CSV table of C-alpha atoms in Angstrom, one decimal:
chain,number,residue,atom,x,y,z
A,1,MET,CA,97.5,48.0,108.8
A,2,GLN,CA,96.5,47.6,105.1
A,3,GLY,CA,94.7,44.9,103.5
A,4,GLY,CA,92.6,42.1,104.8
A,5,VAL,CA,91.1,41.3,101.5
A,6,PHE,CA,91.0,37.7,99.9
A,7,ARG,CA,91.0,37.3,96.3
A,8,ALA,CA,92.3,34.8,93.7
A,9,GLY,CA,93.2,32.3,96.5
A,10,ARG,CA,95.6,34.9,98.0
A,11,TYR,CA,95.0,36.6,101.4
A,12,GLU,CA,97.3,39.5,102.4
A,13,ILE,CA,97.5,41.9,105.4
A,14,ARG,CA,100.5,44.2,105.7
A,15,TYR,CA,102.0,46.2,108.8
A,16,ALA,CA,99.6,44.7,111.3
A,17,SER,CA,99.9,44.7,114.9
A,18,MET,CA,98.8,41.7,117.0
A,19,LEU,CA,95.8,43.8,118.0
A,20,ASP,CA,94.9,44.4,114.3
A,21,LEU,CA,95.1,40.7,113.6
A,22,ILE,CA,92.8,40.0,116.6
A,23,ASP,CA,90.3,42.7,115.4
A,24,THR,CA,90.2,41.2,112.0
A,25,ALA,CA,90.0,37.7,112.9
A,26,TYR,CA,87.2,38.1,115.3
A,27,GLY,CA,85.5,41.1,113.7
A,28,VAL,CA,85.7,43.4,116.7
A,29,ASP,CA,86.7,47.0,117.5
A,30,ALA,CA,90.3,47.6,118.9
A,31,ASP,CA,88.7,49.0,122.1
A,32,THR,CA,86.9,45.8,122.9
A,33,VAL,CA,90.2,43.9,123.1
A,34,VAL,CA,91.5,43.9,126.6
A,35,GLY,CA,94.5,42.6,128.4
A,36,GLY,CA,97.6,41.2,126.7
A,37,PRO,CA,101.3,42.0,126.6
A,38,ALA,CA,102.8,45.5,126.2
A,39,TRP,CA,103.9,44.8,122.6
A,40,LEU,CA,100.4,44.0,121.3
A,41,GLU,CA,100.0,47.3,119.6
A,42,THR,CA,103.8,48.1,118.8
A,43,ASP,CA,105.0,44.8,116.9
A,44,ARG,CA,104.0,44.7,113.3
A,45,PHE,CA,103.6,41.6,111.2
A,46,ASP,CA,102.8,40.7,107.4
A,47,VAL,CA,100.5,37.9,106.8
A,48,ILE,CA,100.1,36.2,103.2
A,49,ALA,CA,98.1,33.1,103.1
A,50,LYS,CA,96.5,30.7,100.5
A,51,ALA,CA,92.9,29.4,100.6
A,52,PRO,CA,90.5,27.9,98.2
A,53,PRO,CA,88.9,30.4,95.7
A,54,GLY,CA,85.6,31.2,96.7
A,55,THR,CA,86.1,31.0,100.5
A,56,SER,CA,83.6,33.3,102.2
A,57,PRO,CA,84.6,36.2,104.4
A,58,GLU,CA,83.3,34.5,107.6
A,59,THR,CA,85.3,31.4,106.8
A,60,VAL,CA,88.4,33.4,106.2
A,61,LYS,CA,88.0,35.0,109.7
A,62,LEU,CA,88.0,31.4,111.1
A,63,MET,CA,90.9,30.6,109.2
A,64,LEU,CA,92.7,33.7,110.5
A,65,GLN,CA,91.8,32.6,114.1
A,66,SER,CA,93.1,29.3,113.5
A,67,LEU,CA,96.4,30.8,112.1
A,68,LEU,CA,96.9,33.0,115.2
A,69,ALA,CA,96.3,30.1,117.6
A,70,ASP,CA,98.7,27.9,115.7
A,71,ARG,CA,101.4,30.2,114.8
A,72,PHE,CA,101.3,32.6,117.9
A,73,LYS,CA,99.6,30.1,120.3
A,74,LEU,CA,97.0,32.9,120.9
A,75,GLU,CA,94.6,32.2,123.6
A,76,VAL,CA,91.4,34.5,124.2
A,77,ARG,CA,88.1,34.2,126.1
A,78,LYS,CA,84.8,36.3,125.5
A,79,GLU,CA,83.3,38.3,128.0
A,80,THR,CA,80.7,41.1,128.5
A,81,ARG,CA,81.7,44.3,130.4
A,82,PRO,CA,80.1,47.8,130.8
A,83,MET,CA,82.1,50.1,128.4
A,84,ALA,CA,81.7,53.7,126.8
A,85,GLY,CA,80.2,53.3,123.4
A,86,PHE,CA,77.7,54.3,120.8
A,87,VAL,CA,74.3,52.5,120.2
A,88,LEU,CA,72.7,52.1,116.7
A,89,SER,CA,69.0,52.1,117.0
A,90,VAL,CA,65.9,52.5,114.8
A,91,GLY,CA,64.6,56.0,114.6
A,92,LYS,CA,61.0,57.3,115.1
A,93,GLY,CA,59.8,56.5,111.5
A,94,LYS,CA,60.4,53.5,109.3
A,95,PRO,CA,64.1,52.6,108.3
A,96,LYS,CA,65.2,53.8,104.9
A,97,LEU,CA,66.7,50.7,103.9
A,98,LYS,CA,66.5,48.3,101.1
A,99,GLN,CA,66.4,44.5,101.7
A,100,ALA,CA,69.6,43.1,100.2
A,101,ASP,CA,69.1,39.9,97.8
A,102,ALA,CA,72.0,38.4,99.6
A,103,SER,CA,74.2,38.1,96.3
A,104,GLY,CA,77.6,39.6,96.0
A,105,GLU,CA,80.1,40.6,98.6
A,106,SER,CA,79.2,42.3,102.0
A,107,GLY,CA,80.7,45.6,103.1
A,108,CYS,CA,80.6,49.3,102.8
A,109,GLU,CA,82.8,51.1,100.1
A,110,ARG,CA,83.6,54.7,100.1
A,111,GLN,CA,82.7,56.3,96.8
A,112,PRO,CA,85.0,59.0,94.8
A,113,PRO,CA,84.1,62.8,95.4
A,114,PRO,CA,82.0,64.4,92.5
A,115,PRO,CA,84.0,66.4,89.9
A,116,PRO,CA,84.6,69.9,91.3
A,117,ASN,CA,83.4,71.7,88.2
A,118,GLY,CA,85.9,74.5,88.8
A,119,ASP,CA,84.8,75.2,92.4
A,120,PHE,CA,87.6,73.9,94.7
A,121,LEU,CA,86.4,75.7,97.8
A,122,THR,CA,83.3,73.5,98.3
A,123,ILE,CA,83.9,70.7,100.7
A,124,PRO,CA,83.0,67.5,99.2
A,125,PRO,CA,80.9,65.1,101.3
A,126,GLN,CA,82.1,61.6,102.5
A,127,ALA,CA,80.0,59.2,100.5
A,128,VAL,CA,79.6,55.5,101.3
A,129,SER,CA,77.7,52.8,99.5
A,130,CYS,CA,76.9,49.6,101.6
A,131,ARG,CA,75.6,46.4,100.0
A,132,ASN,CA,74.4,43.0,101.6
A,133,MET,CA,75.1,44.6,105.0
A,134,THR,CA,73.7,43.3,108.2
A,135,MET,CA,73.2,45.9,111.1
A,136,THR,CA,75.5,44.0,113.4
A,137,ASP,CA,78.3,44.4,110.8
A,138,PHE,CA,77.4,47.9,109.9
A,139,ALA,CA,77.5,48.9,113.7
A,140,ALA,CA,81.0,47.2,113.9
A,141,SER,CA,82.4,49.0,110.8
A,142,LEU,CA,81.0,52.6,111.7
A,143,ARG,CA,83.8,53.7,113.7
A,144,GLY,CA,86.3,53.1,110.9
A,145,LEU,CA,84.4,55.5,108.8
A,146,ASP,CA,85.0,58.6,110.8
A,147,ARG,CA,86.7,58.2,114.0
A,148,GLY,CA,86.6,62.0,114.5
A,149,TYR,CA,82.7,61.6,115.5
A,150,LEU,CA,83.1,58.1,117.0
A,151,THR,CA,85.6,57.9,119.8
A,152,SER,CA,84.2,54.5,121.1
A,153,PRO,CA,82.8,51.3,119.6
A,154,VAL,CA,79.3,51.0,118.3
A,155,VAL,CA,76.8,48.4,119.2
A,156,ASP,CA,73.7,47.2,117.1
A,157,SER,CA,70.5,47.7,119.0
A,158,THR,CA,68.2,48.1,115.9
A,159,GLY,CA,66.7,44.6,116.1
A,160,LEU,CA,66.6,44.5,112.3
A,161,LYS,CA,67.5,41.1,110.9
A,162,GLY,CA,68.8,40.1,107.5
A,163,ALA,CA,71.1,42.0,105.2
A,164,TRP,CA,70.4,45.5,103.5
A,165,ASP,CA,71.5,48.0,100.8
A,166,PHE,CA,71.8,51.6,101.5
A,167,ASP,CA,73.8,54.7,100.7
A,168,PHE,CA,74.5,57.7,102.9
A,169,LYS,CA,77.0,60.8,103.0
A,170,TRP,CA,78.1,63.2,105.5
A,171,THR,CA,80.9,65.8,106.1
A,172,GLY,CA,84.1,64.8,107.8
A,173,LYS,CA,84.3,65.8,111.3
A,174,LEU,CA,87.5,67.9,110.6
A,175,LEU,CA,86.0,69.6,107.7
A,176,LEU,CA,82.7,70.5,109.2
A,177,PRO,CA,83.8,74.1,110.3
A,178,LEU,CA,84.8,74.8,106.8
A,179,ALA,CA,81.7,73.3,105.2
A,180,GLY,CA,79.3,75.9,107.0
A,181,ALA,CA,75.5,75.5,106.4
A,182,ASP,CA,76.3,72.8,103.9
A,183,GLY,CA,77.8,70.6,106.4
A,184,VAL,CA,76.1,67.3,107.6
A,185,THR,CA,77.3,65.5,110.8
A,186,LEU,CA,77.5,61.7,110.6
A,187,PHE,CA,74.8,61.6,113.3
A,188,ASP,CA,72.4,63.6,111.2
A,189,ALA,CA,73.2,61.6,108.0
A,190,ILE,CA,72.4,58.3,109.8
A,191,ASP,CA,69.2,59.9,111.4
A,192,LYS,CA,67.7,61.7,108.1
A,193,GLN,CA,69.2,59.5,105.4
A,194,LEU,CA,68.9,55.9,107.0
A,195,GLY,CA,66.1,56.5,109.4
A,196,LEU,CA,68.6,55.1,112.2
A,197,LYS,CA,69.7,56.7,115.4
A,198,LEU,CA,73.3,56.8,116.8
A,199,GLU,CA,73.7,57.8,120.5
A,200,GLU,CA,76.7,57.8,122.8
A,201,GLN,CA,76.0,56.0,126.1
A,202,LYS,CA,77.5,53.3,128.4
A,203,VAL,CA,76.5,49.8,127.5
A,204,PRO,CA,77.4,46.2,128.3
A,205,MET,CA,79.5,45.2,125.5
A,206,PRO,CA,81.1,41.8,124.3
A,207,VAL,CA,85.0,42.1,124.8
A,208,ILE,CA,87.9,39.6,123.8
A,209,VAL,CA,90.2,39.0,126.6
A,210,VAL,CA,93.6,38.2,125.5
A,211,VAL,CA,94.9,35.4,127.9
A,212,ARG,CA,98.3,34.4,126.2
A,213,VAL,CA,100.0,35.0,123.0
A,214,ASN,CA,103.7,34.6,121.7
A,215,GLN,CA,105.5,37.6,120.6
A,216,LYS,CA,107.4,35.5,117.7
A,217,PRO,CA,105.2,33.3,115.4
A,218,SER,CA,106.5,29.8,114.8
A,219,ALA,CA,108.8,29.6,111.6
A,220,ASN,CA,107.4,29.4,108.1
A,221,SER,CA,107.4,26.0,106.4
A,222,PRO,CA,110.4,25.9,103.9
A,223,ASP,CA,108.0,25.6,100.7
A,224,ALA,CA,105.8,28.5,102.0
A,225,SER,CA,107.3,30.9,99.4
A,226,THR,CA,106.7,28.6,96.4
A,227,ALA,CA,103.3,27.3,97.5
A,228,LEU,CA,101.7,30.7,97.8
A,229,PRO,CA,100.2,32.5,94.9
A,230,PRO,CA,102.6,34.6,93.2
A,231,ARG,CA,102.5,38.2,93.6
A,232,PRO,CA,102.8,40.3,90.2
A,233,PRO,CA,105.3,43.1,90.2
A,234,ALA,CA,103.9,46.3,91.3
A,235,GLU,CA,103.7,48.2,88.2
A,236,PHE,CA,100.6,49.9,86.3
A,237,GLU,CA,99.3,47.6,83.8
A,238,VAL,CA,98.9,50.4,81.3
A,239,ALA,CA,99.3,54.2,81.8
A,240,SER,CA,98.7,57.5,79.8
A,241,ILE,CA,100.4,60.7,80.5
A,242,ARG,CA,99.5,64.1,79.2
A,243,ALA,CA,101.3,67.3,80.0
A,244,ASN,CA,99.3,70.3,81.0
A,245,PRO,CA,100.2,73.6,79.3
A,246,PRO,CA,102.3,76.2,81.4
A,247,GLY,CA,100.2,78.3,83.7
A,248,ALA,CA,97.5,75.4,84.2
A,249,SER,CA,96.0,75.2,87.6
A,250,LEU,CA,96.6,72.4,90.3
A,251,GLY,CA,94.0,69.8,89.9
A,252,PRO,CA,91.6,68.3,92.7
A,253,PRO,CA,93.0,65.3,94.6
A,254,GLY,CA,92.8,62.0,92.6
A,255,GLY,CA,93.4,58.5,93.4
A,256,LEU,CA,92.1,54.8,93.0
A,257,GLN,CA,88.6,54.5,91.2
A,258,PRO,CA,86.2,51.6,91.4
A,259,GLY,CA,87.5,48.8,89.0
A,260,GLY,CA,91.2,49.6,89.3
A,261,ARG,CA,91.2,52.9,87.4
A,262,TYR,CA,93.9,55.4,88.8
A,263,GLU,CA,93.6,59.0,88.0
A,264,GLN,CA,95.5,62.3,88.8
A,265,HIS,CA,94.8,65.6,87.0
A,266,SER,CA,97.1,68.6,86.9
A,267,PHE,CA,99.5,66.5,89.2
A,268,PRO,CA,102.8,68.3,89.8
A,269,MET,CA,105.9,66.1,88.9
A,270,PHE,CA,107.6,67.4,92.1
A,271,ILE,CA,105.0,65.9,94.1
A,272,MET,CA,104.8,62.7,92.2
A,273,ILE,CA,108.6,62.2,92.9
A,274,ARG,CA,108.0,63.0,96.5
A,275,GLN,CA,105.4,60.2,96.9
A,276,ALA,CA,107.1,57.7,94.6
A,277,TRP,CA,110.2,57.6,97.0
A,278,ASP,CA,108.5,58.6,100.2
A,279,ILE,CA,110.4,61.7,100.6
A,280,THR,CA,109.6,63.5,103.9
A,281,THR,CA,111.7,66.9,103.4
A,282,PRO,CA,109.8,70.1,103.6
A,283,ALA,CA,108.0,70.9,100.3
A,284,ASN,CA,109.8,74.2,99.9
A,285,GLU,CA,113.2,72.4,100.0
A,286,GLU,CA,115.0,71.5,96.8
A,287,ILE,CA,115.9,67.9,96.1
A,288,PRO,CA,119.5,67.6,95.5
A,289,GLY,CA,120.4,67.1,91.8
A,290,ALA,CA,116.8,68.2,90.6
A,291,PRO,CA,116.8,70.2,87.2
A,292,LYS,CA,116.2,73.9,87.2
A,293,TRP,CA,113.1,73.5,85.3
A,294,LEU,CA,111.4,71.2,88.3
A,295,THR,CA,109.5,73.4,90.8
A,296,LEU,CA,106.8,72.9,93.3
A,297,ASN,CA,104.0,73.6,90.6
A,298,TYR,CA,105.5,72.8,87.3
A,299,PRO,CA,105.4,70.9,85.3
A,300,LEU,CA,101.9,69.4,85.6
A,301,PHE,CA,100.4,66.1,84.2
A,302,ASP,CA,97.3,64.2,83.7
A,303,ILE,CA,97.7,60.5,84.5
A,304,ILE,CA,95.2,57.7,83.9
A,305,ALA,CA,96.4,54.2,84.6
A,306,LYS,CA,95.2,50.7,85.4
A,307,VAL,CA,96.2,49.3,88.8
A,308,PRO,CA,96.6,45.4,89.1
A,309,GLU,CA,94.1,43.7,91.1
A,310,SER,CA,96.7,42.3,93.4
A,311,ALA,CA,97.6,45.9,94.4
A,312,ILE,CA,94.1,46.8,95.7
A,313,ALA,CA,94.0,46.6,99.4
A,314,SER,CA,90.1,46.9,99.4
A,315,GLY,CA,87.5,48.9,97.6
A,316,THR,CA,89.2,52.1,96.5
A,317,GLN,CA,92.3,51.6,98.7
A,318,ILE,CA,95.6,50.7,97.4
A,319,TYR,CA,98.8,49.4,99.2
A,320,THR,CA,100.8,52.4,99.9
A,321,ASP,CA,104.1,50.7,99.1
A,322,ASP,CA,102.7,49.1,95.9
A,323,LEU,CA,101.4,52.6,94.6
A,324,HIS,CA,105.0,54.1,95.5
A,325,SER,CA,106.6,51.4,93.5
A,326,MET,CA,104.2,52.0,90.4
A,327,MET,CA,104.9,55.6,90.4
A,328,ARG,CA,108.7,54.9,90.6
A,329,ALA,CA,108.4,52.6,87.6
A,330,LEU,CA,106.3,55.1,85.7
A,331,LEU,CA,109.0,57.7,86.2
A,332,GLU,CA,111.8,55.5,85.3
A,333,ASP,CA,110.3,54.1,82.2
A,334,ARG,CA,108.5,57.4,80.9
A,335,PHE,CA,110.8,60.1,82.1
A,336,LYS,CA,114.0,58.1,82.2
A,337,MET,CA,114.5,59.2,85.7
A,338,ARG,CA,117.5,57.8,87.8
A,339,ALA,CA,118.1,58.4,91.4
A,340,HIS,CA,119.7,57.0,94.6
A,341,TYR,CA,120.1,57.6,98.3
A,342,GLU,CA,123.3,58.6,100.0
A,343,ASP,CA,124.2,59.1,103.4
A,344,ARG,CA,125.2,62.6,104.6
A,345,PRO,CA,125.9,64.4,107.8
A,346,MET,CA,122.3,66.1,108.8
A,347,ASP,CA,120.8,67.7,111.8
A,348,ALA,CA,118.7,65.0,113.8
A,349,TYR,CA,117.4,64.7,117.2
A,350,THR,CA,118.2,62.8,120.4
A,351,LEU,CA,115.9,62.6,123.2
A,352,VAL,CA,117.7,63.3,126.6
A,353,ALA,CA,116.7,63.6,130.3
A,354,GLU,CA,117.0,66.9,132.1
A,355,LYS,CA,114.3,66.9,135.1
A,356,PRO,CA,112.1,63.9,134.2
A,357,LYS,CA,108.3,64.4,135.0
A,358,LEU,CA,107.2,60.9,134.5
A,359,LYS,CA,104.8,58.5,136.3
A,360,LYS,CA,105.7,54.9,136.9
A,361,ALA,CA,103.6,52.7,134.5
A,362,ASP,CA,100.7,50.6,135.4
A,363,PRO,CA,102.0,47.3,134.0
A,364,ALA,CA,98.5,46.1,133.3
A,365,ASN,CA,98.3,48.7,130.3
A,366,ARG,CA,99.5,47.8,126.8
A,367,ALA,CA,102.3,49.7,125.6
A,368,GLY,CA,101.8,52.6,123.2
A,369,CYS,CA,100.9,56.2,122.4
A,370,LYS,CA,97.5,57.3,121.1
A,371,LEU,CA,96.6,60.5,119.6
A,372,ALA,CA,93.1,61.8,120.6
A,373,PRO,CA,91.0,63.1,117.8
A,374,PRO,CA,91.6,66.8,117.7
A,375,GLN,CA,88.7,69.2,118.9
A,376,LEU,CA,87.1,71.6,116.5
A,377,PRO,CA,88.3,75.1,116.7
A,378,ARG,CA,86.2,77.6,118.3
A,379,ASP,CA,84.7,80.7,116.5
A,380,GLY,CA,87.4,83.4,116.0
A,381,ASP,CA,90.4,81.1,117.3
A,382,ILE,CA,93.4,81.1,114.9
A,383,THR,CA,95.3,78.7,117.1
A,384,PRO,CA,95.2,75.2,115.7
A,385,PRO,CA,93.6,72.7,118.0
A,386,PRO,CA,96.4,70.9,120.0
A,387,PHE,CA,97.3,67.1,119.5
A,388,VAL,CA,97.1,65.2,122.9
A,389,ALA,CA,99.0,62.0,122.9
A,390,THR,CA,98.4,59.6,125.9
A,391,CYS,CA,101.5,57.3,126.5
A,392,GLN,CA,101.0,54.1,128.6
A,393,ASN,CA,103.6,51.7,129.8
A,394,ILE,CA,106.2,52.9,127.4
A,395,THR,CA,109.9,52.8,127.6
A,396,MET,CA,111.9,55.8,126.7
A,397,ALA,CA,113.3,53.9,123.7
A,398,GLN,CA,109.7,53.2,122.5
A,399,PHE,CA,108.7,56.8,122.9
A,400,ALA,CA,111.6,58.0,120.9
A,401,ASP,CA,110.9,55.7,118.4
A,402,GLN,CA,107.3,56.8,118.0
A,403,LEU,CA,108.1,60.5,118.1
A,404,GLN,CA,108.4,60.9,114.5
A,405,THR,CA,105.1,59.2,113.9
A,406,LEU,CA,103.5,61.4,116.4
A,407,ALA,CA,104.9,64.8,115.1
A,408,PRO,CA,106.2,64.2,111.7
A,409,VAL,CA,105.9,67.9,110.8
A,410,TYR,CA,108.6,68.5,113.4
A,411,LEU,CA,110.8,65.5,112.9
A,412,ARG,CA,112.3,64.4,109.7
A,413,TYR,CA,114.3,61.8,110.8
A,414,PRO,CA,114.0,59.0,113.7
A,415,VAL,CA,114.7,60.1,117.1
A,416,VAL,CA,117.4,58.4,119.1
A,417,ASP,CA,116.9,57.7,122.8
A,418,GLY,CA,119.8,59.1,125.0
A,419,THR,CA,118.0,59.5,128.2
A,420,GLY,CA,119.5,56.5,130.0
A,421,ILE,CA,116.0,56.3,131.9
A,422,GLU,CA,115.0,52.5,132.4
A,423,GLY,CA,111.6,51.0,132.9
A,424,ALA,CA,108.3,51.9,131.6
A,425,TRP,CA,106.4,55.1,132.2
A,426,ASP,CA,102.8,56.8,131.7
A,427,PHE,CA,102.4,60.4,130.7
A,428,THR,CA,100.5,62.8,128.5
A,429,LEU,CA,102.0,65.2,125.9
A,430,THR,CA,100.1,68.2,124.4
A,431,PHE,CA,101.5,70.1,121.4
A,432,THR,CA,100.4,72.3,118.6
A,433,PRO,CA,100.8,70.7,115.2
A,434,VAL,CA,102.1,73.5,113.2
A,435,PRO,CA,104.8,73.6,110.6
A,436,PRO,CA,108.1,74.5,112.4
A,437,GLY,CA,108.6,77.7,110.3
A,438,GLN,CA,105.6,79.2,112.1
A,439,LEU,CA,107.4,78.8,115.4
A,440,GLY,CA,108.6,82.2,117.0
A,441,GLY,CA,112.2,82.0,117.9
A,442,GLY,CA,113.4,79.1,115.9
A,443,GLY,CA,111.3,76.3,115.5
A,444,ARG,CA,113.9,74.6,113.2
A,445,ASN,CA,112.9,72.5,110.4
A,446,GLY,CA,112.4,69.1,112.2
A,447,GLY,CA,116.2,68.3,112.5
A,448,GLY,CA,117.0,68.4,108.8
A,449,LYS,CA,119.1,70.2,106.3
A,450,GLY,CA,119.1,73.9,106.3
A,451,GLY,CA,117.9,74.5,109.6
A,452,PRO,CA,120.3,76.2,112.3
A,453,ALA,CA,120.8,74.2,115.2
A,454,PRO,CA,119.3,75.7,118.7
A,455,ALA,CA,121.6,77.5,120.9
A,456,GLY,CA,123.6,75.1,123.0
A,457,GLY,CA,122.9,72.1,120.9
A,458,GLY,CA,119.4,71.7,122.2
A,459,ALA,CA,115.7,72.7,121.7
A,460,ALA,CA,115.7,75.0,124.7
A,461,GLY,CA,115.5,78.1,122.6
A,462,VAL,CA,112.4,77.0,120.7
A,463,ALA,CA,109.5,79.5,121.5
A,464,SER,CA,105.6,78.9,121.1
A,465,ASP,CA,104.3,79.6,117.7
A,466,PRO,CA,103.4,83.4,116.9
A,467,ILE,CA,99.6,82.2,116.5
A,468,GLY,CA,99.5,80.6,120.0
A,469,GLY,CA,99.9,77.0,121.2
A,470,THR,CA,102.9,75.0,122.2
A,471,SER,CA,105.6,73.6,120.1
A,472,LEU,CA,106.6,69.9,120.3
A,473,PHE,CA,110.0,71.0,121.7
A,474,ASP,CA,108.5,73.1,124.5
A,475,ALA,CA,105.9,70.4,125.2
A,476,VAL,CA,108.6,67.7,125.7
A,477,GLU,CA,110.7,70.0,127.9
A,478,LYS,CA,108.1,71.6,130.1
A,479,GLN,CA,105.5,68.7,130.4
A,480,LEU,CA,107.9,65.7,130.5
A,481,GLY,CA,111.3,67.3,131.9
A,482,LEU,CA,113.0,65.9,128.7
A,483,LYS,CA,114.8,67.5,125.9
A,484,LEU,CA,115.3,67.1,122.2
A,485,GLU,CA,118.9,68.0,121.2
A,486,VAL,CA,120.0,68.2,117.7
A,487,HIS,CA,123.2,66.5,116.5
A,488,LYS,CA,124.9,65.9,113.2
A,489,ARG,CA,124.7,62.1,112.2
A,490,PRO,CA,124.6,60.3,108.9
A,491,GLU,CA,121.0,60.3,107.4
A,492,PRO,CA,119.9,59.0,104.1
A,493,VAL,CA,119.3,61.7,101.4
A,494,PHE,CA,117.5,61.4,98.2
A,495,VAL,CA,119.6,62.6,95.0
A,496,ILE,CA,118.3,62.7,91.6
A,497,ASP,CA,120.8,61.8,88.9
A,498,HIS,CA,118.7,62.2,85.7
A,499,LEU,CA,115.2,63.4,84.8
A,500,GLU,CA,113.7,64.1,81.4
A,501,GLU,CA,111.1,67.1,81.2
A,502,LYS,CA,108.8,65.3,78.7
A,503,PRO,CA,107.5,61.7,78.8
A,504,THR,CA,108.0,59.4,76.1
A,505,ASP,CA,105.0,58.8,73.9
A,506,ASN,CA,102.0,57.0,75.1
């Protein structure tokens, strides 16, 4: 899901599941929504709505609740159930918070990392600035800041009333081993910087029970498209491009800054093109039609641009497809780039049954596969921590459809279900998320151009990677009794028709 921001009379959410919409409308964590049909987490919707300017965030939530009840016939009830979670409470001393003046918007906003000053090895902290925030809302939003630390919802037990202003920073869970002695856990940051305490325990927790909901919304009114506030074209309002000299070093990661300023420094054109057209081929593979001067790290450019307010999803977040459209427009305008897609016979995978090891699903569970947050590697362990996907009440067609999302490093193109297995199933899949080129004995390149097909047309010859662990192909075969077979089928391939090496003048 992206969005959920109300501005200039327009409210927009993209790619939201019904579970996302319920979370947003009722201000709850996904794990506290129970019941409901199997499709609650799989079907996706876009919501674009109009409301009077100046409508408060709480009123917007009520409007979304009414929309779901009207258009999807959603019915829910509230209960309290004991659930695993985290409790936010006051620490031993006085809380280090500033009473808010209740003006301005309420929320926590991520801050951009500090300039690296030439040191790209230092792990920058995650920094958040919270304004006009109640402790109830802060507890509800905490899990979204770093799910590596918080695997369950957070409940407010501080007893603090009113709204508060505060800042804090910590080291992301996955980056903690790299930060060494400079690393600060989220729990330590909340304790030492805010004077609060965050502990894991089982507590009675309010939940939302889904009683009924329709899978398809009622039809849009005929005048909806003209009545909604117009959405401006997804282009930068203004952009400056400056070429870096040959031999320049790659710059640090950039992105959207507060106020709509977008910056990238020493940014490779190759990466710019891949992002703009959402190209998923391996980075070391040439793009058909690309000029000889275009390489992975040359040429490099500095880009400073202004993003339209309509394209900002929230804070320093931008709608992904809008950013891609802006980059495409920039390349087409300033570098006279022209490109197209064409279908070519490519290696892609089909999921087939061998000796299935599947358990009949519990129909009470919602359909879907969830990846557990990876564990931190142990000292001296060079094997990347495995990914664990837990799938419940899922059909083989749904599983095949989700495989590329679960393991994009292995699968360039969507997987087709050829198992012939009916019904829904429960199972767990554990695999190592390493690039296929590291797999001993032929990891292939994800079912794409240039990778030799496994012997016999399947993935049986794929071995575990040299640094340990289990490939996706081995995991599917040995753990599930299924198989990923490679076949030639028409798939879209990105082709460059024309590209100038130097941009037009600013």
